[in-house]
PDB file of C-alpha atoms in Angstrom:
ATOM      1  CA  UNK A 478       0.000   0.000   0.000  1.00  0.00           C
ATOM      2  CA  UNK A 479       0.782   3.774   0.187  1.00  0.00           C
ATOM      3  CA  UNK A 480       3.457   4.302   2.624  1.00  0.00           C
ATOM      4  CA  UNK A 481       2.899   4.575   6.077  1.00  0.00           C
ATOM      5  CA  UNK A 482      -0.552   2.906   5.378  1.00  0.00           C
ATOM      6  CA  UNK A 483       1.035  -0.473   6.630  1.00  0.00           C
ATOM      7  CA  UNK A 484       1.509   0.553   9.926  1.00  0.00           C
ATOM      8  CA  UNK A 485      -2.123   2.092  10.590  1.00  0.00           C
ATOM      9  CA  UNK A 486      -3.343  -1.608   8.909  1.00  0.00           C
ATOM     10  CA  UNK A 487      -1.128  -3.464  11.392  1.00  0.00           C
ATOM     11  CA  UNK A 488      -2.519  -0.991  14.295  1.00  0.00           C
ATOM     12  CA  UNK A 489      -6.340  -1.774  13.248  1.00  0.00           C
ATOM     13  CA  UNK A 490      -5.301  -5.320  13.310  1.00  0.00           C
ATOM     14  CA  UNK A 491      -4.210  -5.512  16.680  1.00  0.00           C
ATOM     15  CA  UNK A 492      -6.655  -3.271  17.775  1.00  0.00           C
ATOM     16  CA  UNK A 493      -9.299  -5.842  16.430  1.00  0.00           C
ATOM     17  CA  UNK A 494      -7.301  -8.802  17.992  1.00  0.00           C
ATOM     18  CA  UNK A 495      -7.079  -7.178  21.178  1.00  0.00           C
ATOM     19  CA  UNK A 496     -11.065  -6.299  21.416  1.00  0.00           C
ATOM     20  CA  UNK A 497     -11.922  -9.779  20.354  1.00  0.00           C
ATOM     21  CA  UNK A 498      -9.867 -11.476  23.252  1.00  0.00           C
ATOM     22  CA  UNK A 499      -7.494 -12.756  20.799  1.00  0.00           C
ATOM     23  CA  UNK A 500      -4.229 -14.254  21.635  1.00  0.00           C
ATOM     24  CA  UNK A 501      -1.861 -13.426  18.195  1.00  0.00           C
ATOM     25  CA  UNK A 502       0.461 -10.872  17.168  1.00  0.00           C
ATOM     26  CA  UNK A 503       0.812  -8.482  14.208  1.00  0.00           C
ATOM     27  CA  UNK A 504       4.228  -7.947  12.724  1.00  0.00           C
ATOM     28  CA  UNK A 505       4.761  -4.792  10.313  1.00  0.00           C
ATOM     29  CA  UNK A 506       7.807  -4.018   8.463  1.00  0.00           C
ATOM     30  CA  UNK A 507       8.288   0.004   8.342  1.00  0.00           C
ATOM     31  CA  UNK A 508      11.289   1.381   6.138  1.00  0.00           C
ATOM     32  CA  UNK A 509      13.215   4.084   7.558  1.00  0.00           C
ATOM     33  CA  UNK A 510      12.217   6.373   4.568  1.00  0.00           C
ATOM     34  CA  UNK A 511       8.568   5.520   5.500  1.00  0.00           C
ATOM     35  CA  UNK A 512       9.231   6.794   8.806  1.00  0.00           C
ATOM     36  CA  UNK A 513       8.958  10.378   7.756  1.00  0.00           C
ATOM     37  CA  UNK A 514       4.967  10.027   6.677  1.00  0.00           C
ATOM     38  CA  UNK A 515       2.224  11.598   9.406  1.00  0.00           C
ATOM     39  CA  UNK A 516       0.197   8.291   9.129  1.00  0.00           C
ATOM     40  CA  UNK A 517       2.974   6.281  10.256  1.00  0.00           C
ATOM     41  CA  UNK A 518       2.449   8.821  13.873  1.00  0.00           C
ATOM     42  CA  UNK A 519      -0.557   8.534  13.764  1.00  0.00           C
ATOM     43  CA  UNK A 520      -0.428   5.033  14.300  1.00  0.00           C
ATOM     44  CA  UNK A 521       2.093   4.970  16.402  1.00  0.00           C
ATOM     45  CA  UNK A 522      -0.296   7.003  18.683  1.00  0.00           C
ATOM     46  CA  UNK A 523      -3.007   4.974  18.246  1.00  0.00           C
ATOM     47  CA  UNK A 524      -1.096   1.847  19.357  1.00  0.00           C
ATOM     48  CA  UNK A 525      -0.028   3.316  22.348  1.00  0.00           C
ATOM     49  CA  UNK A 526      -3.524   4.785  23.431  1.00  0.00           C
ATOM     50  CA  UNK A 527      -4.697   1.283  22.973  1.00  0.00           C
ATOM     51  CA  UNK A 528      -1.876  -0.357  24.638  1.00  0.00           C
ATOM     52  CA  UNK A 529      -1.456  -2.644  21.853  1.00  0.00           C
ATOM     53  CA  UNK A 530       1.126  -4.780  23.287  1.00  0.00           C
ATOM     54  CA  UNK A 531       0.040  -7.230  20.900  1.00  0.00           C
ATOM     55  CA  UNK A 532       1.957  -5.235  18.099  1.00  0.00           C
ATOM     56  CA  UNK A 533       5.645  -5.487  16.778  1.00  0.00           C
ATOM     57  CA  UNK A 534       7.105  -3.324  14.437  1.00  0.00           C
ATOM     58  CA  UNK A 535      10.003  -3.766  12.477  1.00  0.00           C
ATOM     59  CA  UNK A 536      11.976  -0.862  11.114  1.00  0.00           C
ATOM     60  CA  UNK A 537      14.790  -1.184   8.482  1.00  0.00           C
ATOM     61  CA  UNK A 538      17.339   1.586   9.200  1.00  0.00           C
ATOM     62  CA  UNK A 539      19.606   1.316   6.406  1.00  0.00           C
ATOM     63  CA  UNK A 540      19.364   4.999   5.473  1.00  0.00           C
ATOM     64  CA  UNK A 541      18.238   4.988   2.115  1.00  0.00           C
ATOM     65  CA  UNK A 542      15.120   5.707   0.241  1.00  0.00           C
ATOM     66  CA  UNK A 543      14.752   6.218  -3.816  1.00  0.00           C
ATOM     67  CA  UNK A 544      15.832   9.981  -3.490  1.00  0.00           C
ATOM     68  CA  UNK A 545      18.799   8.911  -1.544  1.00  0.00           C
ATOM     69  CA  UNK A 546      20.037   8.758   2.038  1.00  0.00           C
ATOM     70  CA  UNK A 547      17.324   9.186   4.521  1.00  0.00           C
ATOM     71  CA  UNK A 548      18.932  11.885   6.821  1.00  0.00           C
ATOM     72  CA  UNK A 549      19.596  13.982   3.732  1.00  0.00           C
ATOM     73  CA  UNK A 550      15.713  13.958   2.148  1.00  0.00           C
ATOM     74  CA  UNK A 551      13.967  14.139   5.587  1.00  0.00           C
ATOM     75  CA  UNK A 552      15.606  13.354   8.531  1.00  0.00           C
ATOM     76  CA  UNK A 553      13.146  10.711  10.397  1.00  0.00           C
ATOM     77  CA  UNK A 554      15.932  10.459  13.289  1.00  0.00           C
ATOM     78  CA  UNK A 555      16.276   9.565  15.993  1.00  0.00           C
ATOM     79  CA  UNK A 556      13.580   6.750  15.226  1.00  0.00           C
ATOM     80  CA  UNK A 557      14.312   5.462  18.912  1.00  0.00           C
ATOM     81  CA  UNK A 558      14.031   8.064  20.783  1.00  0.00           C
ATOM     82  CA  UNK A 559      10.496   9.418  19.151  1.00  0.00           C
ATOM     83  CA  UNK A 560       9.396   5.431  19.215  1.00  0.00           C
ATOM     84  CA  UNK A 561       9.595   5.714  22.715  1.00  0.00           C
ATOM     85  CA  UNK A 562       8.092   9.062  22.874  1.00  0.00           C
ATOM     86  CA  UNK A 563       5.140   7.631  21.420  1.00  0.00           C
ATOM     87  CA  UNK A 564       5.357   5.029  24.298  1.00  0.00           C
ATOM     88  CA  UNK A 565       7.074   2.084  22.156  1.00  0.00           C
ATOM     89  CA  UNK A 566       9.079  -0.274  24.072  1.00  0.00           C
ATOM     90  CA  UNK A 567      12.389  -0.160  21.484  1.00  0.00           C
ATOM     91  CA  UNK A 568      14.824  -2.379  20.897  1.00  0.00           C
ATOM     92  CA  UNK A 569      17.660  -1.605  18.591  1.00  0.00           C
ATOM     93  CA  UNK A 570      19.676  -4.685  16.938  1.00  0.00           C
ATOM     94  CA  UNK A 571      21.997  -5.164  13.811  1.00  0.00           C
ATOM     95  CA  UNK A 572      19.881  -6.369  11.662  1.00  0.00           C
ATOM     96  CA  UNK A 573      22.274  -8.471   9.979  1.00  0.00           C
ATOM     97  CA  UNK A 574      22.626 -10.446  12.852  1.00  0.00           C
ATOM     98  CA  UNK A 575      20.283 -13.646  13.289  1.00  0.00           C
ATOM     99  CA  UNK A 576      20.972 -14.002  16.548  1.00  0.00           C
ATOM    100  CA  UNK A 577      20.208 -10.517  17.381  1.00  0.00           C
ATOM    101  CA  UNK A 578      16.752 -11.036  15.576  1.00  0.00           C
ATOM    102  CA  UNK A 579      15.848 -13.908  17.580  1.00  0.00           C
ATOM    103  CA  UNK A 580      16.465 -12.484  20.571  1.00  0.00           C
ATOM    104  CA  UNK A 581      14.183  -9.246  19.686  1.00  0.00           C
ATOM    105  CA  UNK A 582      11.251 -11.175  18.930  1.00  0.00           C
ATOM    106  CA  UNK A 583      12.154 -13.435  22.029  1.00  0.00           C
ATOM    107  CA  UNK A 584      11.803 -10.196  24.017  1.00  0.00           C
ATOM    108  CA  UNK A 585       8.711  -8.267  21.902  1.00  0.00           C
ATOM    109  CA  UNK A 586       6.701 -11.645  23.103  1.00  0.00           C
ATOM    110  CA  UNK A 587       7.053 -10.446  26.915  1.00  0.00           C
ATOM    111  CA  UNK A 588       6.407  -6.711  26.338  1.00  0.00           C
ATOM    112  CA  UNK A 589       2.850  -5.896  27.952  1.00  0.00           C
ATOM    113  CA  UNK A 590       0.781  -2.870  27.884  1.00  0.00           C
ATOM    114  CA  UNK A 591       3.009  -1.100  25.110  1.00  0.00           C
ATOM    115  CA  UNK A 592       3.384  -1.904  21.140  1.00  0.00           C
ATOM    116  CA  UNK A 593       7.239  -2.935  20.647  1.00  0.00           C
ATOM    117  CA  UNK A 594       9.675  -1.409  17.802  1.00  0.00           C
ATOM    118  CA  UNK A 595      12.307  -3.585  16.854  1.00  0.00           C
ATOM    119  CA  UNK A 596      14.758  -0.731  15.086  1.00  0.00           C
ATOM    120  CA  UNK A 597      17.353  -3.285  12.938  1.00  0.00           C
ATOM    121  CA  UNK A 598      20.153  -1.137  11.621  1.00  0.00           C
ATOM    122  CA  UNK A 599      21.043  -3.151   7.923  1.00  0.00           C
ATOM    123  CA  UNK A 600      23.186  -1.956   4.706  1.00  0.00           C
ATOM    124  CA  UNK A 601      20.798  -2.424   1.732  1.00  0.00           C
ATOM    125  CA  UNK A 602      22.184  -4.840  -0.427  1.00  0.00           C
ATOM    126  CA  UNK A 603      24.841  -6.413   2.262  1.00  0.00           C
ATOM    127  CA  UNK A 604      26.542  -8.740   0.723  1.00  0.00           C
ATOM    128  CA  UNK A 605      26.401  -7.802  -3.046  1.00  0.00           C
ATOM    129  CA  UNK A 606      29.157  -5.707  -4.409  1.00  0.00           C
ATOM    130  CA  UNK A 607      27.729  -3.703  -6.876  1.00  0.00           C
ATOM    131  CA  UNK A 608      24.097  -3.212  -4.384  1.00  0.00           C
ATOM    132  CA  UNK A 609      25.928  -2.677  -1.117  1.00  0.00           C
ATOM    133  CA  UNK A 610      24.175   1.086  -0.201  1.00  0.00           C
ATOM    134  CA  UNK A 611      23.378   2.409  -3.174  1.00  0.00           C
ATOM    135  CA  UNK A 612      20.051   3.918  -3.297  1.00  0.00           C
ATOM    136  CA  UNK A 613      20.110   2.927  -7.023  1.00  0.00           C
ATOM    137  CA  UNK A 614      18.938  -0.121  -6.490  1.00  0.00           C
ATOM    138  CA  UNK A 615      15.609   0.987  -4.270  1.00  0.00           C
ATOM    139  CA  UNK A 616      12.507  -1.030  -6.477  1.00  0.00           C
ATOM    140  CA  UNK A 617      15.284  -2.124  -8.988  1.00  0.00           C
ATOM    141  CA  UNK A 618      15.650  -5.847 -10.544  1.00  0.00           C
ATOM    142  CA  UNK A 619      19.192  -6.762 -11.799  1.00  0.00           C
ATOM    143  CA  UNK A 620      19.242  -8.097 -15.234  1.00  0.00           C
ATOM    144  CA  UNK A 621      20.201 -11.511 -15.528  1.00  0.00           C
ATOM    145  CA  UNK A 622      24.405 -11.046 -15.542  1.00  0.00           C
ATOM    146  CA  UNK A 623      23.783  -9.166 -12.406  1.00  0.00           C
ATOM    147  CA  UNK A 624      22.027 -11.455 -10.811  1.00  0.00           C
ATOM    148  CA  UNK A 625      24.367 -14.418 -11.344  1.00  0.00           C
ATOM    149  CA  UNK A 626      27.039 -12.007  -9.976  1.00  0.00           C
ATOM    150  CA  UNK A 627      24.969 -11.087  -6.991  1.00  0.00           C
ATOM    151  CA  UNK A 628      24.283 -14.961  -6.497  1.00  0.00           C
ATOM    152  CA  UNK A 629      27.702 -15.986  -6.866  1.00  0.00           C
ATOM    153  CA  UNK A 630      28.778 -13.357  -4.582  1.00  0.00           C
ATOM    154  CA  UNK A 631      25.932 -14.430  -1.875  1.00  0.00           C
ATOM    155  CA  UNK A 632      26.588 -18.237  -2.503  1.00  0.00           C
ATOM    156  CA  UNK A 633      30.264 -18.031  -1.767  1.00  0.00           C
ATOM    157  CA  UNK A 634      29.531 -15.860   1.597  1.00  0.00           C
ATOM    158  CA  UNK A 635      27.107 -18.672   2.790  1.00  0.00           C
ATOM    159  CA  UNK A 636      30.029 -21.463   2.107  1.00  0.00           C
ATOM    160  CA  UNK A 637      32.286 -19.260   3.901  1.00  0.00           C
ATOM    161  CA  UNK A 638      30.357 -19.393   6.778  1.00  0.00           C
ATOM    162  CA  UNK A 639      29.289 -22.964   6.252  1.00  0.00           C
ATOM    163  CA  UNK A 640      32.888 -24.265   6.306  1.00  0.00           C
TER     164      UNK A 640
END
């Protein structure tokens, strides 16, 4: 959907989950870029009046949007601090880091009376040479010689780490 739109869904969602004595969460992805739209506020408000503990968010800070780096276009930051402004219980990770992950969604579960953010600072396309942050490649494909190099670069990280 639009951006920020996501968000408000995910809010109405738990919202509904939480006034039907339902027992599930909601997950939302939010790009840092998207963070700089009044509707994603707006739901961040609404969560917190409701108390929607039932509600993780997950923000990609990697810094860049299609116009380029985030803090340049409009600065969204410090994500954190107005997450928790907004009542959030935040939790910032490397997003690159599984175990880091796992442990953030290990501790979202516990969180009561407050909607979580999860704030996972990643590179946009770690791992491949020619992607690593460049905002070039925001809602880009690679053609198909670009993405057997991307591939081959990605394959021979994973057997790196395999072996």
């Amino acid at each position: 959907g639009s951006l920020g739109q996501g968000l408000a869904c995910a809010a109405g969602m738990a919202l509904a989950g939480k006034l039907d004595h339902k027992d599930y969460k909601v997950f939302c992805v939010v790009g840092d870029g998207e963070a700089q739209e009044g509707e994603i506020w707006e739901a961040a408000n609404t969560a917190h009046k409701y108390g929607l503990d039932n509600l993780i968010v997950f923000v990609d800070n990697n810094n860049l949007q299609i116009d380029g780096e985030v803090s340049k276009v409009m600065s969204p930051y410090p994500i954190d601090e107005k997450l928790k402004a907004f009542g959030f219980e935040v939790i910032c990770i490397d997003g690159h880091s599984f175990d880091e992950i796992e442990a953030a969604f290990e501790k979202a579960k516990t969180v009561k009376g407050r909607p979580t953010a999860i704030i996972a600072k990643t590179v946009k396309g770690k791992g491949v040479s020619f992607m690593e942050n460049q905002a070039s490649w925001h809602g880009t494909a690679p053609n198909g010689e670009q993405y057997e190099t991307a591939m081959s670069e990605l394959k021979a990280q994973l057997a790196s780490l395999e072996g």
